[in-house]
Coordinates of C-alpha atoms in Angstrom, one line a residue:
M365 CA -19.1 47.8 10.1
E366 CA -15.7 48.7 8.5
T367 CA -15.1 47.5 5.0
E368 CA -12.3 47.6 2.5
M369 CA -12.3 50.3 -0.3
F370 CA -10.7 50.0 -3.7
F371 CA -10.1 52.9 -6.1
V372 CA -9.1 52.8 -9.8
D373 CA -7.0 55.2 -11.9
T374 CA -6.7 55.2 -15.7
G375 CA -3.3 56.8 -15.6
R376 CA -0.4 55.2 -17.4
P377 CA 1.9 52.8 -15.5
D378 CA 4.9 54.9 -16.4
Q379 CA 3.5 58.0 -15.0
E380 CA 5.7 59.8 -12.4
A381 CA 4.9 59.2 -8.8
V382 CA 3.5 62.0 -6.8
E383 CA 4.8 62.9 -3.4
K384 CA 3.1 61.0 -0.6
P385 CA 0.7 63.4 1.2
Q386 CA 0.9 64.1 4.8
K387 CA -1.3 62.1 7.1
V388 CA -4.3 64.1 8.3
K389 CA -4.9 63.9 12.1
G390 CA -7.7 61.4 12.9
Q391 CA -7.6 59.9 9.4
Q392 CA -6.8 56.2 9.0
E393 CA -3.7 54.9 7.1
I394 CA -4.1 54.4 3.3
V395 CA -2.1 51.6 1.5
V396 CA -1.6 51.3 -2.3
V397 CA -3.2 48.1 -3.7
N398 CA -3.8 48.5 -7.4
K399 CA -3.9 51.0 -10.3
E400 CA -7.5 51.4 -11.3
R401 CA -10.1 54.2 -11.3
P402 CA -12.9 54.1 -8.7
F403 CA -16.2 52.5 -9.8
G404 CA -19.7 52.5 -8.4
K405 CA -20.9 55.0 -5.8
F406 CA -19.2 55.6 -2.5
R407 CA -20.4 57.7 0.3
P408 CA -17.7 58.5 2.9
K409 CA -20.2 59.0 5.8
G410 CA -18.0 61.4 7.6
K411 CA -14.8 59.3 7.5
F412 CA -13.0 62.0 5.6
P413 CA -14.1 65.4 7.0
N414 CA -13.8 68.6 5.0
N415 CA -13.8 66.6 1.7
K416 CA -10.2 65.5 2.4
F417 CA -11.0 62.4 0.4
E418 CA -11.3 64.3 -2.9
Q419 CA -8.0 66.2 -2.2
K420 CA -6.2 62.9 -1.4
F421 CA -7.5 61.2 -4.5
N422 CA -6.5 64.0 -6.9
A423 CA -3.1 64.3 -5.3
N424 CA -2.5 60.6 -5.6
Q425 CA -3.8 59.6 -9.1
G426 CA -2.6 56.3 -10.3
R427 CA -2.5 54.7 -6.9
V428 CA -5.1 52.4 -5.2
F429 CA -5.7 52.7 -1.5
R430 CA -7.2 50.4 1.2
R431 CA -8.2 51.4 4.6
R432 CA -6.8 49.4 7.5
G433 CA -8.7 48.7 10.6
G434 CA -8.4 51.5 13.1
K435 CA -9.6 50.3 16.5
K436 CA -8.2 47.2 18.1
F437 CA -10.5 44.4 19.3
Q438 CA -11.4 45.3 22.9
G439 CA -12.5 41.8 23.8
P440 CA -16.1 40.3 24.3
A441 CA -18.9 42.5 25.3
P442 CA -19.5 42.8 29.1
I443 CA -22.2 40.6 30.6
D444 CA -25.2 42.0 32.4
K445 CA -24.8 41.4 36.2
E446 CA -28.5 40.7 36.7
A447 CA -28.4 38.0 34.0
L448 CA -25.4 36.4 35.7
E449 CA -27.1 36.4 39.1
K450 CA -30.2 34.9 37.4
H451 CA -28.3 31.9 35.9
S452 CA -25.8 31.5 38.8
R453 CA -25.6 28.1 40.4
G454 CA -24.5 29.6 43.8
A455 CA -21.2 29.7 45.5
G456 CA -18.5 27.3 44.1
A457 CA -17.2 24.3 46.0
D458 CA -14.5 24.8 48.6
V459 CA -11.4 22.8 47.7
T460 CA -9.6 23.3 51.0
G461 CA -11.0 20.1 52.5
V462 CA -10.4 17.9 49.5
K463 CA -7.5 15.4 49.9
G464 CA -5.3 14.7 46.9
N465 CA -4.1 17.0 44.1
F466 CA -6.0 15.0 41.5
H467 CA -9.4 15.4 43.1
R468 CA -8.7 19.1 43.9
A469 CA -7.8 19.8 40.2
K470 CA -10.8 17.9 39.0
L471 CA -13.1 19.9 41.3
R472 CA -11.5 23.2 40.1
K473 CA -12.0 22.1 36.5
K474 CA -15.6 21.4 37.2
E475 CA -16.1 24.8 38.7
I476 CA -14.6 26.4 35.6
Y477 CA -17.2 24.5 33.4
H478 CA -20.0 25.8 35.7
E479 CA -18.8 29.4 35.4
F480 CA -18.5 29.1 31.6
A481 CA -22.0 27.6 31.3
T482 CA -23.4 30.5 33.5
E483 CA -21.7 33.1 31.2
Q484 CA -23.0 31.4 28.1
A485 CA -26.5 31.2 29.5
A486 CA -26.4 34.9 30.4
R487 CA -25.1 35.9 26.9
T488 CA -27.7 33.9 25.1
E489 CA -30.5 36.1 26.7
I490 CA -29.9 38.5 23.8
L491 CA -31.7 35.8 21.6
L492 CA -34.8 36.0 23.8
T493 CA -36.5 38.7 21.7
E494 CA -39.9 38.5 23.4
G495 CA -40.6 40.3 26.6
E496 CA -43.5 40.6 29.0
G497 CA -45.8 43.5 28.5
F498 CA -48.3 44.9 31.0
I499 CA -51.1 47.4 30.6
E500 CA -49.8 50.9 31.1
P501 CA -52.8 53.2 32.1
D502 CA -53.1 56.9 31.5
E503 CA -53.0 59.5 34.2
G504 CA -56.0 59.3 36.5
E505 CA -56.9 55.8 35.2
E506 CA -56.5 52.3 36.7
T507 CA -56.1 49.1 34.8
A508 CA -58.9 47.4 36.7
E509 CA -61.3 49.8 34.9
Y510 CA -60.5 48.2 31.5
T511 CA -62.9 45.5 30.3
Q512 CA -62.1 42.5 28.1
G513 CA -63.9 44.1 25.2
E514 CA -61.6 47.1 25.3
I515 CA -58.5 44.9 25.6
R516 CA -59.5 42.8 22.6
E517 CA -60.0 46.0 20.5
N518 CA -56.4 47.1 21.3
V519 CA -54.5 43.9 20.6
D520 CA -53.5 42.2 17.4
I521 CA -55.9 39.8 15.7
T522 CA -54.1 36.6 16.8
A523 CA -54.3 37.6 20.5
A524 CA -57.9 38.7 20.2
T525 CA -58.9 35.2 19.0
K526 CA -57.6 33.8 22.3
A527 CA -60.4 35.4 24.3
F528 CA -63.6 33.4 23.8
E529 CA -66.4 31.9 25.8
L530 CA -68.1 28.5 25.7
K531 CA -71.6 28.1 27.0
L532 CA -72.1 24.5 28.2
D533 CA -75.1 22.9 29.9
F534 CA -73.3 20.1 31.9
G535 CA -71.6 22.0 34.6
A536 CA -70.1 22.7 37.1
Y537 CA -66.8 22.3 35.1
R538 CA -63.2 21.5 36.0
M539 CA -60.5 22.5 33.6
R540 CA -56.8 21.7 32.9
Y541 CA -54.1 23.0 30.4
T542 CA -51.2 20.9 29.2
R543 CA -47.7 21.8 30.2
N544 CA -47.0 23.5 26.8
G545 CA -50.3 25.4 27.0
R546 CA -51.7 24.2 23.7
H547 CA -54.5 21.8 24.7
L548 CA -57.4 22.2 27.0
L549 CA -59.4 19.5 29.0
L550 CA -62.9 20.1 30.4
G551 CA -64.9 17.9 32.7
G552 CA -68.5 18.6 33.8
R553 CA -70.3 17.3 36.8
K554 CA -73.0 15.8 34.7
G555 CA -70.6 13.6 32.7
H556 CA -69.5 15.9 29.9
V557 CA -65.8 15.5 29.0
A558 CA -64.0 17.4 26.1
A559 CA -60.5 17.7 24.9
L560 CA -59.5 20.3 22.4
D561 CA -56.7 22.4 20.8
W562 CA -57.9 25.7 22.1
V563 CA -55.5 27.8 20.0
R564 CA -56.8 26.4 16.6
K565 CA -60.3 25.6 18.1
K566 CA -59.9 22.0 17.0
L567 CA -61.9 19.5 19.0
H568 CA -60.1 16.2 19.7
C569 CA -62.9 14.3 21.4
E570 CA -66.1 15.0 23.2
T571 CA -68.2 12.4 25.1
N572 CA -70.6 11.9 28.0
V573 CA -69.5 9.2 30.3
M574 CA -73.0 9.0 31.8
E575 CA -71.6 9.4 35.3
E576 CA -70.5 12.3 37.5
V577 CA -67.0 13.7 36.7
V578 CA -65.4 15.2 39.8
D579 CA -62.0 16.2 38.4
V580 CA -59.9 15.8 35.2
S581 CA -56.1 15.9 34.6
W582 CA -53.7 15.5 31.6
L583 CA -51.0 12.9 31.8
H584 CA -47.4 13.3 30.5
L585 CA -48.7 14.2 27.0
E586 CA -51.9 15.4 25.4
T587 CA -52.5 11.9 24.0
M588 CA -53.9 10.7 27.3
Y589 CA -55.9 12.1 30.3
A590 CA -57.5 10.8 33.5
A591 CA -61.0 11.5 34.7
A592 CA -62.0 11.0 38.3
Q593 CA -65.6 9.8 38.1
K594 CA -68.2 8.9 40.7
Q595 CA -66.6 5.6 41.9
W596 CA -63.2 5.2 40.2
V597 CA -60.6 6.8 38.1
H598 CA -60.8 6.2 34.3
F599 CA -58.1 6.7 31.7
Y600 CA -58.9 7.8 28.1
D601 CA -56.9 8.5 25.0
K602 CA -56.9 11.6 22.8
K603 CA -59.9 10.2 20.8
G604 CA -62.0 9.4 23.9
V605 CA -61.5 5.7 24.0
E606 CA -61.3 4.3 27.5
L607 CA -57.9 2.7 28.1
H608 CA -58.1 1.6 31.7
C609 CA -60.0 1.8 35.0
V610 CA -58.3 1.8 38.4
K611 CA -60.7 0.6 41.0
R612 CA -58.2 1.0 43.8
L613 CA -58.5 4.8 43.4
H614 CA -62.0 5.0 45.0
R615 CA -64.1 8.2 45.2
V616 CA -61.3 10.6 44.2
E617 CA -62.0 14.3 44.8
R618 CA -58.8 15.9 43.4
M619 CA -55.9 14.9 41.1
E620 CA -52.4 16.2 40.4
F621 CA -49.9 14.8 37.9
L622 CA -46.2 14.9 38.6
P623 CA -44.6 14.9 35.1
Y624 CA -41.0 14.1 36.1
H625 CA -41.9 11.1 38.2
F626 CA -44.9 9.9 36.1
L627 CA -47.1 9.8 39.2
L628 CA -50.7 10.6 39.4
A629 CA -51.5 11.8 42.9
T630 CA -55.1 11.5 44.1
V631 CA -57.1 12.6 47.2
S632 CA -60.3 10.8 48.1
D633 CA -63.2 12.1 50.0
T634 CA -62.4 10.0 53.0
G635 CA -58.9 11.6 53.3
Y636 CA -56.7 8.9 51.6
L637 CA -53.7 9.8 49.6
S638 CA -52.6 7.7 46.7
W639 CA -49.8 7.9 44.1
L640 CA -50.2 5.8 40.9
D641 CA -47.1 5.2 38.7
V642 CA -48.7 5.5 35.2
S643 CA -45.5 4.1 33.5
V644 CA -45.9 0.7 35.2
G645 CA -49.5 0.9 36.4
E646 CA -48.7 0.3 40.1
I647 CA -49.7 2.2 43.2
V648 CA -46.5 3.3 45.0
G649 CA -48.1 5.0 48.0
N650 CA -51.4 4.8 49.7
F651 CA -52.2 5.9 53.3
H652 CA -54.5 8.0 55.3
A653 CA -53.7 11.7 55.8
K654 CA -55.6 12.0 59.1
V655 CA -56.2 15.8 58.6
G656 CA -59.9 15.7 58.2
R657 CA -61.7 16.6 55.0
I658 CA -59.3 17.9 52.4
R659 CA -60.6 21.0 50.8
S660 CA -57.8 22.0 48.4
V661 CA -54.7 20.3 46.8
C662 CA -51.7 21.5 44.9
Q663 CA -48.2 20.2 44.0
N664 CA -44.9 22.0 44.6
P665 CA -42.9 22.0 41.4
Y666 CA -39.6 22.5 43.2
N667 CA -39.6 19.2 45.2
A668 CA -42.8 17.4 43.9
L669 CA -44.4 17.4 47.3
L670 CA -48.2 17.3 47.6
C671 CA -49.6 20.2 49.6
L672 CA -53.0 19.6 51.3
G673 CA -55.2 22.3 52.8
G674 CA -57.4 21.1 55.6
A675 CA -60.4 22.4 57.7
K676 CA -58.1 23.5 60.6
G677 CA -56.2 26.0 58.6
V678 CA -53.1 23.8 58.4
V679 CA -51.2 23.1 55.2
S680 CA -49.4 19.7 55.2
M681 CA -46.8 18.5 52.7
W682 CA -46.6 14.8 51.8
A683 CA -44.3 12.4 49.9
P684 CA -45.2 8.9 48.7
S685 CA -42.3 7.3 50.5
Q686 CA -43.3 8.5 54.0
P687 CA -46.6 7.8 55.8
Q688 CA -46.3 11.0 57.8
A689 CA -46.4 14.6 56.7
V690 CA -42.9 15.9 55.8
A691 CA -43.9 19.4 57.1
Q692 CA -46.8 21.3 58.4
M693 CA -47.7 25.0 58.5
V694 CA -50.5 26.8 60.4
C695 CA -51.5 29.4 57.8
H696 CA -55.1 30.5 58.9
P697 CA -57.2 30.5 62.0
A698 CA -60.2 29.4 59.7
P699 CA -60.6 26.5 57.3
L700 CA -58.6 26.8 54.0
S701 CA -60.5 27.3 50.8
A702 CA -57.7 27.3 48.2
I703 CA -53.9 26.9 48.1
A704 CA -51.4 27.3 45.2
T705 CA -47.6 27.6 44.6
D706 CA -45.7 29.7 42.1
S707 CA -43.7 28.3 39.2
T708 CA -40.5 28.3 41.2
G709 CA -42.0 26.4 44.1
L710 CA -40.5 28.9 46.6
N711 CA -43.8 30.7 47.6
L712 CA -47.0 29.3 48.8
F713 CA -50.3 31.2 48.5
T714 CA -53.2 30.3 50.8
A715 CA -56.8 31.6 51.0
G716 CA -59.1 30.9 53.9
Q717 CA -62.6 31.6 55.2
D718 CA -61.3 34.5 57.2
R719 CA -61.3 36.5 53.9
C720 CA -57.5 36.7 53.6
V721 CA -54.9 35.7 51.0
R722 CA -51.5 35.1 52.5
V723 CA -48.1 34.5 50.9
W724 CA -45.6 32.2 52.7
D725 CA -41.9 31.4 52.2
L726 CA -41.5 27.6 51.6
R727 CA -37.7 27.7 51.9
Q728 CA -37.8 28.6 55.7
L729 CA -41.5 27.6 56.2
S730 CA -42.1 31.1 57.6
G731 CA -44.3 34.1 56.9
P732 CA -46.7 35.5 56.0
L733 CA -44.7 37.7 53.6
H734 CA -47.8 39.6 52.3
I735 CA -51.5 39.7 53.2
Y736 CA -54.4 40.5 50.8
R737 CA -57.8 41.4 52.2
T738 CA -60.8 40.5 50.2
R739 CA -64.5 41.3 50.4
T740 CA -65.6 37.7 50.6
A741 CA -63.9 34.3 50.9
V742 CA -61.8 33.1 47.9
Q743 CA -62.9 29.8 46.3
E744 CA -60.2 29.4 43.6
L745 CA -56.6 30.5 43.4
A746 CA -54.0 30.5 40.5
I747 CA -50.5 31.8 40.0
S748 CA -49.1 32.6 36.5
Q749 CA -45.5 32.0 35.3
R750 CA -44.6 35.6 35.7
G751 CA -46.0 35.9 39.3
L752 CA -49.5 37.2 38.7
M753 CA -52.0 36.0 41.2
G754 CA -55.7 35.4 40.3
F755 CA -58.5 34.4 42.6
A756 CA -62.2 34.0 42.2
M757 CA -64.9 35.1 44.7
G758 CA -68.3 33.8 43.5
N759 CA -68.6 35.0 39.9
V760 CA -65.9 37.7 40.1
V761 CA -62.3 37.1 39.1
E762 CA -59.6 39.5 40.2
I763 CA -55.9 39.5 39.1
Y764 CA -53.1 41.1 41.1
R765 CA -49.5 42.0 40.1
K766 CA -46.4 40.5 41.8
P767 CA -46.4 41.0 45.6
S768 CA -44.4 44.0 46.8
A769 CA -43.4 45.5 50.1
L770 CA -46.6 47.5 50.1
T771 CA -49.6 45.3 49.5
A772 CA -51.6 46.4 46.4
V773 CA -54.8 48.1 47.2
T774 CA -56.4 47.8 43.8
P775 CA -56.3 44.7 41.5
Y776 CA -54.5 44.7 38.1
L777 CA -57.7 43.4 36.3
R778 CA -61.2 42.6 37.4
Q779 CA -63.8 40.6 35.4
R780 CA -67.3 39.3 36.1
V781 CA -68.3 36.0 34.5
E782 CA -71.5 34.1 34.1
G783 CA -72.0 31.5 36.8
H784 CA -70.1 30.5 39.9
V785 CA -66.4 29.9 39.3
T786 CA -65.3 26.3 39.9
G787 CA -61.9 26.2 38.3
L788 CA -59.0 28.7 37.6
Q789 CA -55.7 28.3 35.8
F790 CA -53.2 30.5 33.9
C791 CA -52.3 29.1 30.5
P792 CA -48.5 28.4 30.2
Y793 CA -46.6 30.5 27.8
E794 CA -49.8 32.6 27.0
D795 CA -51.3 35.8 28.4
V796 CA -54.5 33.9 29.1
L797 CA -56.5 33.0 32.2
G798 CA -58.9 30.1 31.9
V799 CA -62.0 30.2 34.0
S800 CA -64.4 27.2 34.3
T801 CA -67.8 28.0 35.7
A802 CA -71.1 26.3 36.3
R803 CA -72.3 27.4 32.9
G804 CA -69.2 26.7 30.7
F805 CA -65.7 28.0 30.1
T806 CA -64.3 31.5 29.6
S807 CA -60.9 32.6 28.3
L808 CA -59.7 35.9 29.6
L809 CA -56.8 38.0 28.2
V810 CA -54.3 39.0 30.9
P811 CA -51.3 40.9 29.4
G812 CA -48.0 40.0 31.1
A813 CA -49.2 36.7 32.6
G814 CA -47.3 34.1 30.6
E815 CA -43.6 33.4 30.0
P816 CA -42.8 35.0 26.6
N817 CA -39.9 32.6 25.7
F818 CA -40.3 28.8 25.9
D819 CA -37.7 26.1 26.1
A820 CA -38.5 23.7 23.2
R821 CA -36.8 20.8 25.0
E822 CA -38.9 21.3 28.1
A823 CA -42.4 22.2 26.7
N824 CA -42.8 22.9 23.0
P825 CA -46.2 24.3 22.0
F826 CA -45.4 23.5 18.3
M827 CA -44.3 19.9 18.8
S828 CA -44.5 17.6 15.9
L829 CA -45.3 13.9 15.9
S830 CA -41.7 12.8 15.7
Q831 CA -40.7 15.3 18.5
R832 CA -43.5 14.1 20.7
R833 CA -42.2 10.5 20.4
E834 CA -38.7 11.5 21.2
H835 CA -39.9 13.5 24.1
E836 CA -41.8 10.6 25.5
V837 CA -38.9 8.3 25.2
H838 CA -36.5 10.7 26.8
A839 CA -38.9 11.5 29.6
L840 CA -39.2 7.8 30.5
L841 CA -35.5 7.3 30.4
E842 CA -35.0 10.3 32.7
K843 CA -37.8 9.4 35.1
I844 CA -37.1 10.3 38.7
P845 CA -37.7 7.6 41.3
M846 CA -40.4 8.4 43.8
E847 CA -37.9 7.8 46.7
L848 CA -36.1 11.0 45.8
I849 CA -39.2 13.2 46.6
A850 CA -38.3 15.1 49.8
L851 CA -38.5 18.5 51.4
E852 CA -34.9 19.3 50.4
P853 CA -34.2 17.6 47.0
N854 CA -30.6 18.8 46.9
K855 CA -29.6 16.7 49.9
V856 CA -29.5 13.7 47.7
A857 CA -26.1 14.8 46.3
E858 CA -24.7 15.5 49.8
V859 CA -22.8 13.0 52.0
D860 CA -24.3 12.2 55.4
V861 CA -21.0 12.7 57.3
P862 CA -22.2 11.7 60.9
T863 CA -23.9 8.5 59.7
F864 CA -20.9 7.7 57.4
K865 CA -18.4 8.1 60.3
E866 CA -20.6 5.9 62.6
R867 CA -20.7 3.1 60.0
F868 CA -17.0 3.3 59.3
E869 CA -16.1 3.2 63.0
A870 CA -18.5 0.3 63.6
K871 CA -16.9 -1.8 60.8
R872 CA -13.4 -0.8 61.9
K873 CA -14.2 -2.1 65.4
M874 CA -15.5 -5.3 64.1
M875 CA -12.4 -5.9 62.0
L876 CA -10.1 -5.1 65.0
M877 CA -12.1 -6.7 67.7
K878 CA -10.2 -8.5 70.5
P879 CA -11.4 -11.4 72.5
P880 CA -12.9 -10.4 75.9
K881 CA -11.5 -11.6 79.2
I882 CA -13.4 -14.7 80.4
D883 CA -13.9 -15.1 84.1
F884 CA -14.9 -18.7 84.7
E885 CA -15.1 -20.1 88.2
P886 CA -16.0 -23.8 88.4
R887 CA -18.1 -24.9 91.3
R888 CA -16.6 -26.4 94.3
K889 CA -17.1 -30.2 94.7
A890 CA -17.1 -32.3 97.8
K891 CA -13.9 -33.0 99.6
G892 CA -11.8 -35.7 97.9
K893 CA -13.7 -35.5 94.6
G894 CA -11.4 -33.0 92.8
G895 CA -8.3 -31.1 93.6
S896 CA -7.0 -27.6 92.6
V897 CA -5.2 -29.0 89.6
Q898 CA -8.3 -30.4 88.1
R899 CA -10.1 -27.1 88.8
A900 CA -7.5 -25.1 86.9
K901 CA -7.6 -27.5 83.9
N902 CA -11.4 -27.2 83.7
K903 CA -11.1 -23.4 83.8
Q904 CA -8.5 -23.4 81.0
I905 CA -10.6 -25.7 78.8
E906 CA -13.7 -23.4 79.2
R907 CA -11.7 -20.3 78.4
E908 CA -10.3 -21.9 75.2
K909 CA -13.7 -23.1 74.1
K910 CA -15.3 -19.6 74.5
R911 CA -12.3 -18.0 72.8
K912 CA -12.7 -20.2 69.7
E913 CA -16.5 -19.3 69.5
F914 CA -15.7 -15.7 69.6
K915 CA -13.0 -16.0 66.9
E916 CA -15.5 -17.9 64.7
D917 CA -18.1 -15.1 65.1
V918 CA -15.5 -12.5 64.3
R919 CA -14.4 -14.4 61.2
E920 CA -18.0 -14.6 60.0
L921 CA -18.5 -10.8 60.5
Q922 CA -15.4 -10.0 58.6
R923 CA -16.4 -12.4 55.7
K924 CA -19.8 -10.6 55.4
I925 CA -18.2 -7.2 55.3
V926 CA -15.8 -8.2 52.6
E927 CA -18.6 -9.8 50.5
E928 CA -20.7 -6.6 50.9
H929 CA -17.9 -4.5 49.4
K930 CA -17.4 -7.1 46.6
E931 CA -21.1 -7.0 45.7
K932 CA -21.0 -3.2 45.5
D933 CA -18.2 -3.3 42.9
V934 CA -19.7 -6.0 40.8
V935 CA -22.9 -5.1 38.8
A936 CA -25.8 -7.3 39.8
P937 CA -27.4 -9.3 36.9
A938 CA -31.0 -8.8 35.9
E939 CA -33.7 -11.0 37.4
D940 CA -34.3 -12.8 34.2
F941 CA -30.6 -13.5 33.6
I942 CA -29.7 -17.2 33.1
P943 CA -26.0 -18.0 33.3
L944 CA -24.5 -20.3 30.7
E945 CA -22.5 -22.2 33.4
S946 CA -23.2 -22.5 37.0
K947 CA -21.3 -24.2 39.8
S948 CA -24.4 -25.7 41.3
K949 CA -25.2 -29.2 40.2
S950 CA -28.3 -29.8 38.0
V951 CA -30.2 -32.8 36.7
L952 CA -29.0 -32.1 33.2
D953 CA -25.3 -32.3 34.1
R954 CA -25.3 -35.9 32.9
F955 CA -25.7 -34.7 29.3
R956 CA -22.6 -32.5 29.5
P957 CA -19.5 -33.9 27.8
K958 CA -17.1 -35.4 30.2
K959 CA -13.5 -34.1 30.5
K960 CA -10.9 -36.5 29.3
Q961 CA -8.5 -37.4 32.1
K962 CA -4.8 -37.1 31.2
K963 CA -2.8 -40.3 31.6

């Protein structure tokens, strides 16, 4: 960084001025500021080569010099193209089809804001100091040969404490981490339920419900959790106190919580799907899937669809607003044993009894992109935030790196645990893989698995009490309605042009409808009972009558269309709104003051 330099001289003010020395090539301009002698220590650091500084000072005693900035400002630093592509929101809107200069300018201004936000997001990546780190083996070695003991010996003390093992006697266990990765929930088949802060090893609650626990799940915060017991689903708080019991959720096998919709999705052993809105306590969707026994369940974080793996090798995707499957994919020729999606929701990982793990593209519902061959069938499957894939076969856990064009032959890490694996999940924002078995719980260190930088507004592992309250209030205010869950969530912001045109044309025809031609032919009467003049009069009377009926129907339709548009413009009052004055007559009107009539 360039700074200003000041020099001092003890010479007298009336001393004769010395000739101005010639400017040395490559040297910056010197300007007289004051008459003082230099103080302190100054190291030129190569700014004045060949000791030209001393020569210039001796030749110009009695003058004070200041260095001016040499290089001009070249503008802001260039932005990394990869960072721009990462934060890009896609191609901008096309203004050619927009009518009106005002709307065209408004759309251009919006695109400028989007470009500025993309550039700022790309520039702020310099503040993300942490990066992912994988194990780099020596020549002739493989990372799968390293054991957990060797990894603990070569990491820092804080990371080494994250690898531990809990031996419990009430298995088999199911486990879940919170969204911020700070808290752990365990549920055993023999009724044991425990919630703890696994980082600080602090136990929140531990109880035995004296009933079989099939599955457990955290809700929107670590203050409440749900346990699928033998008959119904029970809700507990952080201290283990039972809050509620939902008997409509009967014999539930698996549970998934949708944090942005406040929905608890459940699957029963009879094949029924249910979505419970925990913010109001109502079931918003309940119907039979008709896919046989459901072996595995996961949610897609991109569109909040519930993915089910059945016994026929078919993965079906469901939304609470539709009683039929939104999409179906035939993934394996054998029954599915486990399914999972990555953090982006763009890839689907499936494992079947045919001893294969396949990767599918959910954007086009096509694939497989990659195929992994295993020695035995995979029971549990988990995907980390950085794309690592872990699956369990019996009591052996294997972790693979990100899928590439060439399928990896050897795993990234391999570990054998005690007991049959019944649950598998990567801890968010930590290089940890949680494994629940029939004999307890094991925490494994997996370098490079977690996202190194977290968004404090999205999921904060160090959340205080006040921040937790604010987060809960904001989450409830920003709750997404369950009607918006669809295969393509971005279509909500698009205009259905064909349907809009059809509705517009139908209304236009109603407003401009013309009376049809009426062909009325009166019946012929006996001779002498009525002449041709009377027949013509009767025909005209019937035509006028039907024309008036038609006009009344058209006016009624036009009146309804106008009222619909008026209702859209006016905000509807709340259900509990009671107007101060109403046009309808009431029994209490006799107590109102009567208006005085003007004489």
